[in-house]
């Protein structure tokens, strides 16, 4: 398709013109983006509601708040993030300038996801603009209302050539991926993640893949179950379970399983009332395909609560499954829906072993009053990120890098990490053309003397710190003696 | 992963370095020469293979306990009373594929970082440098934990099969063509990669400079290891007048370094293999041979050669040279030089020589490359505090010093909260109301600290 080549070509020409490199320009674009979010808040909330049946309140706090926060942070910190970073020098480079320059990569591609269609496109975009790149934005076609809105709004507020929006489905994305980019950030599932990385490999394009997995949630016997279950319920059923870092399944001791179920049921009542379907705060499954997929996971399972569904409105009630077998279908893939399986295990050792036998998840959750136990679970497992005694929250702190490991992804972003992801750290050493004498040790013809000089000038001493401290201590003693002699 | 602690492994490696230093040098010596007739430059081996490795080792051992610590981060209002930190987790099983040009250094430096970060490592030295490959295969297992590390001697076919396995990280040094193959294989397993590739590193020489000093530094950088390093200045861009001044200066520098017959100098290296030798011979048909040009196939010797008046379409300008041949391309001025550099793939390093700081800065600001060195060659890689890596076709990712440790570490965001203060969370739970939303908006507003001085 000619169109993709044109769009990317125009973005590259615009980048090469150099206009998006100045800090003033980047700030201007970020400010315009902020204005867009303020001025078009109603339209954005309406689009998200149309795509996910999400109430205005939810859409505001899940999506708009995050975008505004990221914008404010980027605009505040940009001068310090973008400043050259001087580095420690050695004896030979003492008189030289040595620093790391943070430079834009060039033309970046951002492929958004459908579950948080606004923030998952905007948040990476903010980082990419802040880092001085041109950005091609490809929102998910599944959340079609938000995709169309983004395609309509961005050109009204941002530079049209530097930040084009491309809409479309699989064929358009495939075509887009044949073009050459300088970085690709993709949010979605592992299967497509592999396709994106394979396409990137043809051009040696670095990638950040924000994928998913089954995020385990371990509940220890020693914990405040009411609080734990309320927090888990909040994180699991927000956006109808369609959150990449939702607690996917629970592991707990068999003796507390029924209490866990009772607590979650009570919390569900608190949150959504008697009739969940009529609560304005409960979302819907994004489309029929996912609806059918999630219902299929319930086959043969012990439903302790929920299970009701209505295909016409893609409604699935908050559902709890108990005594789930690790081999069952619901434990094979990321659920991405309002179904919460509980697996029982007699010890934390068993739980850790179970978690480690599976693919590394995007998030890991552990609830316990015992700090040592939490530390142990964290240090003996691997995951993208962790929240102890809560869920989701580590992703809302922008000073923490947000990303996966293994099958759950590679690379990270949020806050300063976005800026660094979309920048190239260029090492710069500026020497003098004079002082040629200091270079003689390295020029042939070589002698043992020259080799000795090289060692002296270049070799770091092991445990320099300790030697320095000893010398300092000795100097201190000498100073004390001298002072005493002078004043006595 | 539950092997020896990184510190013990690191110290063992240091021991190996010390004891086998002569062994390492001998292996590298034997590699880049044929037989006993012309020994490989001892200094170059000592400098790059040993000294720089020792630096990395010392830097790592000095700082490892600090690098490994959880990194505490600034918190928001909501998380003020929690523990928020970045944990440095190892990836798991890491694969390091080394190249043939600096066969010890380019394998050991990433290995140091991989071990320091707590990973288990599979090491695949280049099959082209057989002596170094054997040294690695025999030497490393006698110093490192046999469960946590393994050396695989493999040619192209076996490496292809090796890449079908699942690794948690792959670190590759070599050509862009093979880099693509490695990344494509990694994509199948969603394995993150660092690719240290190459390219044609331009070297701009402005009209205002101390010609003899420039010539010495450029000649040193170009003919080090007989031109077989990824950061060598690949070609010179200068005006016609500067070319006329540079040629005699380069000739003087080459004679100073290697004497009137470089083939007899113990400080000048040889081409690693017949295939590379033949490839380089064809590149000599570019421009005109102003200095050198002599070759000796039996010895795999190519004289330090400077080609003048080379055209962009000549063979020497089509690929990374990786040999002791320095083409000079004439340009009218700095702007033309910058346009020339920007019209090509982004290189691993850009060099610029000028006694005018502004010129050096202009070249720096208006080009893009892995790294940059003003008024010298090669030296930016001797600072472990500078990241070393490419961009675009010259690579992705970086290493050296702490950057190697970070490369092989998964930075895991952790938030450890308390179970109390549940009332404070009431705002986030449904059912929602306009009032709740109002409080959330006010409490979450990130105030701009200062008025932006840029706008």
mmCIF file with all atom_site columns, C-alpha atoms in Angstrom, chain A residues 310-425:
data_model
loop_
_atom_site.group_PDB
_atom_site.id
_atom_site.type_symbol
_atom_site.label_atom_id
_atom_site.label_alt_id
_atom_site.label_comp_id
_atom_site.label_asym_id
_atom_site.label_entity_id
_atom_site.label_seq_id
_atom_site.pdbx_PDB_ins_code
_atom_site.Cartn_x
_atom_site.Cartn_y
_atom_site.Cartn_z
_atom_site.occupancy
_atom_site.B_iso_or_equiv
_atom_site.pdbx_formal_charge
_atom_site.auth_seq_id
_atom_site.auth_comp_id
_atom_site.auth_asym_id
_atom_site.auth_atom_id
_atom_site.pdbx_PDB_model_num
ATOM 1   C CA . UNK A 1 310 ? -25.689 -11.945 28.104 1.00 0.00 ? 310 UNK A CA 1
ATOM 2   C CA . UNK A 1 311 ? -24.312 -12.126 24.596 1.00 0.00 ? 311 UNK A CA 1
ATOM 3   C CA . UNK A 1 312 ? -26.308 -9.228  23.203 1.00 0.00 ? 312 UNK A CA 1
ATOM 4   C CA . UNK A 1 313 ? -24.623 -6.745  25.506 1.00 0.00 ? 313 UNK A CA 1
ATOM 5   C CA . UNK A 1 314 ? -21.372 -8.726  25.917 1.00 0.00 ? 314 UNK A CA 1
ATOM 6   C CA . UNK A 1 315 ? -22.029 -8.848  29.644 1.00 0.00 ? 315 UNK A CA 1
ATOM 7   C CA . UNK A 1 316 ? -20.293 -11.424 31.845 1.00 0.00 ? 316 UNK A CA 1
ATOM 8   C CA . UNK A 1 317 ? -20.938 -11.196 35.580 1.00 0.00 ? 317 UNK A CA 1
ATOM 9   C CA . UNK A 1 318 ? -18.017 -11.145 38.032 1.00 0.00 ? 318 UNK A CA 1
ATOM 10  C CA . UNK A 1 319 ? -17.291 -14.861 38.379 1.00 0.00 ? 319 UNK A CA 1
ATOM 11  C CA . UNK A 1 320 ? -15.272 -16.811 40.945 1.00 0.00 ? 320 UNK A CA 1
ATOM 12  C CA . UNK A 1 321 ? -14.088 -20.373 40.301 1.00 0.00 ? 321 UNK A CA 1
ATOM 13  C CA . UNK A 1 322 ? -12.853 -22.580 43.152 1.00 0.00 ? 322 UNK A CA 1
ATOM 14  C CA . UNK A 1 323 ? -10.617 -25.656 43.376 1.00 0.00 ? 323 UNK A CA 1
ATOM 15  C CA . UNK A 1 324 ? -9.338  -24.965 39.882 1.00 0.00 ? 324 UNK A CA 1
ATOM 16  C CA . UNK A 1 325 ? -6.940  -27.495 38.426 1.00 0.00 ? 325 UNK A CA 1
ATOM 17  C CA . UNK A 1 326 ? -3.652  -26.147 37.000 1.00 0.00 ? 326 UNK A CA 1
ATOM 18  C CA . UNK A 1 327 ? -4.223  -28.207 33.848 1.00 0.00 ? 327 UNK A CA 1
ATOM 19  C CA . UNK A 1 328 ? -7.608  -26.702 33.031 1.00 0.00 ? 328 UNK A CA 1
ATOM 20  C CA . UNK A 1 329 ? -8.237  -24.403 30.081 1.00 0.00 ? 329 UNK A CA 1
ATOM 21  C CA . UNK A 1 330 ? -8.784  -21.370 32.302 1.00 0.00 ? 330 UNK A CA 1
ATOM 22  C CA . UNK A 1 331 ? -5.183  -21.776 33.506 1.00 0.00 ? 331 UNK A CA 1
ATOM 23  C CA . UNK A 1 332 ? -3.700  -22.017 30.000 1.00 0.00 ? 332 UNK A CA 1
ATOM 24  C CA . UNK A 1 333 ? -4.119  -18.510 28.670 1.00 0.00 ? 333 UNK A CA 1
ATOM 25  C CA . UNK A 1 334 ? -4.409  -14.998 30.066 1.00 0.00 ? 334 UNK A CA 1
ATOM 26  C CA . UNK A 1 335 ? -8.061  -14.667 31.046 1.00 0.00 ? 335 UNK A CA 1
ATOM 27  C CA . UNK A 1 336 ? -8.544  -10.959 30.284 1.00 0.00 ? 336 UNK A CA 1
ATOM 28  C CA . UNK A 1 337 ? -12.071 -11.105 31.626 1.00 0.00 ? 337 UNK A CA 1
ATOM 29  C CA . UNK A 1 338 ? -14.065 -11.026 34.884 1.00 0.00 ? 338 UNK A CA 1
ATOM 30  C CA . UNK A 1 339 ? -13.318 -14.650 35.790 1.00 0.00 ? 339 UNK A CA 1
ATOM 31  C CA . UNK A 1 340 ? -11.231 -15.268 38.900 1.00 0.00 ? 340 UNK A CA 1
ATOM 32  C CA . UNK A 1 341 ? -9.938  -18.828 39.425 1.00 0.00 ? 341 UNK A CA 1
ATOM 33  C CA . UNK A 1 342 ? -8.703  -19.850 42.866 1.00 0.00 ? 342 UNK A CA 1
ATOM 34  C CA . UNK A 1 343 ? -6.061  -22.570 43.138 1.00 0.00 ? 343 UNK A CA 1
ATOM 35  C CA . UNK A 1 344 ? -5.267  -24.068 46.513 1.00 0.00 ? 344 UNK A CA 1
ATOM 36  C CA . UNK A 1 345 ? -1.743  -24.895 47.624 1.00 0.00 ? 345 UNK A CA 1
ATOM 37  C CA . UNK A 1 346 ? -0.562  -25.953 51.035 1.00 0.00 ? 346 UNK A CA 1
ATOM 38  C CA . UNK A 1 347 ? 2.599   -23.869 51.248 1.00 0.00 ? 347 UNK A CA 1
ATOM 39  C CA . UNK A 1 348 ? 4.306   -20.815 49.862 1.00 0.00 ? 348 UNK A CA 1
ATOM 40  C CA . UNK A 1 349 ? 7.070   -23.128 48.567 1.00 0.00 ? 349 UNK A CA 1
ATOM 41  C CA . UNK A 1 350 ? 4.542   -24.902 46.398 1.00 0.00 ? 350 UNK A CA 1
ATOM 42  C CA . UNK A 1 351 ? 3.167   -21.576 45.208 1.00 0.00 ? 351 UNK A CA 1
ATOM 43  C CA . UNK A 1 352 ? 6.638   -20.278 44.295 1.00 0.00 ? 352 UNK A CA 1
ATOM 44  C CA . UNK A 1 353 ? 7.484   -23.487 42.478 1.00 0.00 ? 353 UNK A CA 1
ATOM 45  C CA . UNK A 1 354 ? 4.177   -23.316 40.601 1.00 0.00 ? 354 UNK A CA 1
ATOM 46  C CA . UNK A 1 355 ? 4.740   -19.717 39.546 1.00 0.00 ? 355 UNK A CA 1
ATOM 47  C CA . UNK A 1 356 ? 8.294   -20.475 38.403 1.00 0.00 ? 356 UNK A CA 1
ATOM 48  C CA . UNK A 1 357 ? 7.203   -23.422 36.266 1.00 0.00 ? 357 UNK A CA 1
ATOM 49  C CA . UNK A 1 358 ? 5.150   -21.050 34.110 1.00 0.00 ? 358 UNK A CA 1
ATOM 50  C CA . UNK A 1 359 ? 6.006   -18.174 31.808 1.00 0.00 ? 359 UNK A CA 1
ATOM 51  C CA . UNK A 1 360 ? 7.186   -15.026 33.584 1.00 0.00 ? 360 UNK A CA 1
ATOM 52  C CA . UNK A 1 361 ? 4.139   -12.810 34.164 1.00 0.00 ? 361 UNK A CA 1
ATOM 53  C CA . UNK A 1 362 ? 3.755   -9.068  33.714 1.00 0.00 ? 362 UNK A CA 1
ATOM 54  C CA . UNK A 1 363 ? 2.829   -8.576  37.360 1.00 0.00 ? 363 UNK A CA 1
ATOM 55  C CA . UNK A 1 364 ? 3.021   -10.555 40.551 1.00 0.00 ? 364 UNK A CA 1
ATOM 56  C CA . UNK A 1 365 ? 0.987   -9.953  43.676 1.00 0.00 ? 365 UNK A CA 1
ATOM 57  C CA . UNK A 1 366 ? 1.477   -11.225 47.209 1.00 0.00 ? 366 UNK A CA 1
ATOM 58  C CA . UNK A 1 367 ? -0.621  -10.425 50.271 1.00 0.00 ? 367 UNK A CA 1
ATOM 59  C CA . UNK A 1 368 ? 0.752   -11.037 53.746 1.00 0.00 ? 368 UNK A CA 1
ATOM 60  C CA . UNK A 1 369 ? 1.353   -9.370  57.099 1.00 0.00 ? 369 UNK A CA 1
ATOM 61  C CA . UNK A 1 370 ? 4.711   -11.135 57.095 1.00 0.00 ? 370 UNK A CA 1
ATOM 62  C CA . UNK A 1 371 ? 7.242   -8.818  55.414 1.00 0.00 ? 371 UNK A CA 1
ATOM 63  C CA . UNK A 1 372 ? 9.812   -11.615 55.209 1.00 0.00 ? 372 UNK A CA 1
ATOM 64  C CA . UNK A 1 373 ? 7.410   -13.779 53.259 1.00 0.00 ? 373 UNK A CA 1
ATOM 65  C CA . UNK A 1 374 ? 6.712   -11.017 50.780 1.00 0.00 ? 374 UNK A CA 1
ATOM 66  C CA . UNK A 1 375 ? 10.448  -10.437 50.318 1.00 0.00 ? 375 UNK A CA 1
ATOM 67  C CA . UNK A 1 376 ? 10.961  -14.151 49.795 1.00 0.00 ? 376 UNK A CA 1
ATOM 68  C CA . UNK A 1 377 ? 8.268   -14.451 47.151 1.00 0.00 ? 377 UNK A CA 1
ATOM 69  C CA . UNK A 1 378 ? 9.693   -11.466 45.303 1.00 0.00 ? 378 UNK A CA 1
ATOM 70  C CA . UNK A 1 379 ? 13.286  -12.671 45.402 1.00 0.00 ? 379 UNK A CA 1
ATOM 71  C CA . UNK A 1 380 ? 12.491  -16.257 44.399 1.00 0.00 ? 380 UNK A CA 1
ATOM 72  C CA . UNK A 1 381 ? 10.324  -15.407 41.396 1.00 0.00 ? 381 UNK A CA 1
ATOM 73  C CA . UNK A 1 382 ? 10.607  -13.229 38.330 1.00 0.00 ? 382 UNK A CA 1
ATOM 74  C CA . UNK A 1 383 ? 7.990   -10.931 36.822 1.00 0.00 ? 383 UNK A CA 1
ATOM 75  C CA . UNK A 1 384 ? 7.680   -7.608  35.012 1.00 0.00 ? 384 UNK A CA 1
ATOM 76  C CA . UNK A 1 385 ? 6.732   -5.813  38.219 1.00 0.00 ? 385 UNK A CA 1
ATOM 77  C CA . UNK A 1 386 ? 5.388   -6.457  41.712 1.00 0.00 ? 386 UNK A CA 1
ATOM 78  C CA . UNK A 1 387 ? 2.931   -4.974  44.139 1.00 0.00 ? 387 UNK A CA 1
ATOM 79  C CA . UNK A 1 388 ? 2.888   -6.342  47.666 1.00 0.00 ? 388 UNK A CA 1
ATOM 80  C CA . UNK A 1 389 ? -0.369  -6.095  49.603 1.00 0.00 ? 389 UNK A CA 1
ATOM 81  C CA . UNK A 1 390 ? -2.226  -4.449  46.764 1.00 0.00 ? 390 UNK A CA 1
ATOM 82  C CA . UNK A 1 391 ? -2.717  -4.814  43.039 1.00 0.00 ? 391 UNK A CA 1
ATOM 83  C CA . UNK A 1 392 ? -2.112  -2.584  39.974 1.00 0.00 ? 392 UNK A CA 1
ATOM 84  C CA . UNK A 1 393 ? -0.527  0.233   42.005 1.00 0.00 ? 393 UNK A CA 1
ATOM 85  C CA . UNK A 1 394 ? 3.114   -0.285  40.943 1.00 0.00 ? 394 UNK A CA 1
ATOM 86  C CA . UNK A 1 395 ? 2.023   0.665   37.409 1.00 0.00 ? 395 UNK A CA 1
ATOM 87  C CA . UNK A 1 396 ? 0.640   3.980   38.633 1.00 0.00 ? 396 UNK A CA 1
ATOM 88  C CA . UNK A 1 397 ? 3.955   5.180   40.079 1.00 0.00 ? 397 UNK A CA 1
ATOM 89  C CA . UNK A 1 398 ? 5.809   6.744   37.155 1.00 0.00 ? 398 UNK A CA 1
ATOM 90  C CA . UNK A 1 399 ? 9.211   6.538   38.831 1.00 0.00 ? 399 UNK A CA 1
ATOM 91  C CA . UNK A 1 400 ? 9.006   2.750   38.522 1.00 0.00 ? 400 UNK A CA 1
ATOM 92  C CA . UNK A 1 401 ? 9.778   1.266   35.076 1.00 0.00 ? 401 UNK A CA 1
ATOM 93  C CA . UNK A 1 402 ? 6.724   -0.473  33.639 1.00 0.00 ? 402 UNK A CA 1
ATOM 94  C CA . UNK A 1 403 ? 7.416   -3.462  31.442 1.00 0.00 ? 403 UNK A CA 1
ATOM 95  C CA . UNK A 1 404 ? 7.530   -7.216  31.172 1.00 0.00 ? 404 UNK A CA 1
ATOM 96  C CA . UNK A 1 405 ? 10.192  -9.930  31.122 1.00 0.00 ? 405 UNK A CA 1
ATOM 97  C CA . UNK A 1 406 ? 10.327  -13.139 29.125 1.00 0.00 ? 406 UNK A CA 1
ATOM 98  C CA . UNK A 1 407 ? 6.935   -13.820 27.511 1.00 0.00 ? 407 UNK A CA 1
ATOM 99  C CA . UNK A 1 408 ? 5.377   -10.794 29.173 1.00 0.00 ? 408 UNK A CA 1
ATOM 100 C CA . UNK A 1 409 ? 7.539   -8.401  27.218 1.00 0.00 ? 409 UNK A CA 1
ATOM 101 C CA . UNK A 1 410 ? 10.795  -6.478  26.926 1.00 0.00 ? 410 UNK A CA 1
ATOM 102 C CA . UNK A 1 411 ? 11.793  -2.907  27.613 1.00 0.00 ? 411 UNK A CA 1
ATOM 103 C CA . UNK A 1 412 ? 9.901   -0.495  29.841 1.00 0.00 ? 412 UNK A CA 1
ATOM 104 C CA . UNK A 1 413 ? 8.334   2.939   29.887 1.00 0.00 ? 413 UNK A CA 1
ATOM 105 C CA . UNK A 1 414 ? 6.376   5.435   32.031 1.00 0.00 ? 414 UNK A CA 1
ATOM 106 C CA . UNK A 1 415 ? 7.782   8.762   33.202 1.00 0.00 ? 415 UNK A CA 1
ATOM 107 C CA . UNK A 1 416 ? 11.512  9.175   32.680 1.00 0.00 ? 416 UNK A CA 1
ATOM 108 C CA . UNK A 1 417 ? 11.744  5.579   31.485 1.00 0.00 ? 417 UNK A CA 1
ATOM 109 C CA . UNK A 1 418 ? 9.670   6.567   28.429 1.00 0.00 ? 418 UNK A CA 1
ATOM 110 C CA . UNK A 1 419 ? 12.082  9.372   27.639 1.00 0.00 ? 419 UNK A CA 1
ATOM 111 C CA . UNK A 1 420 ? 15.043  6.997   27.907 1.00 0.00 ? 420 UNK A CA 1
ATOM 112 C CA . UNK A 1 421 ? 13.334  4.294   25.858 1.00 0.00 ? 421 UNK A CA 1
ATOM 113 C CA . UNK A 1 422 ? 12.839  6.705   22.984 1.00 0.00 ? 422 UNK A CA 1
ATOM 114 C CA . UNK A 1 423 ? 16.313  8.260   23.190 1.00 0.00 ? 423 UNK A CA 1
ATOM 115 C CA . UNK A 1 424 ? 19.738  7.200   22.006 1.00 0.00 ? 424 UNK A CA 1
ATOM 116 C CA . UNK A 1 425 ? 22.489  7.558   24.589 1.00 0.00 ? 425 UNK A CA 1
#
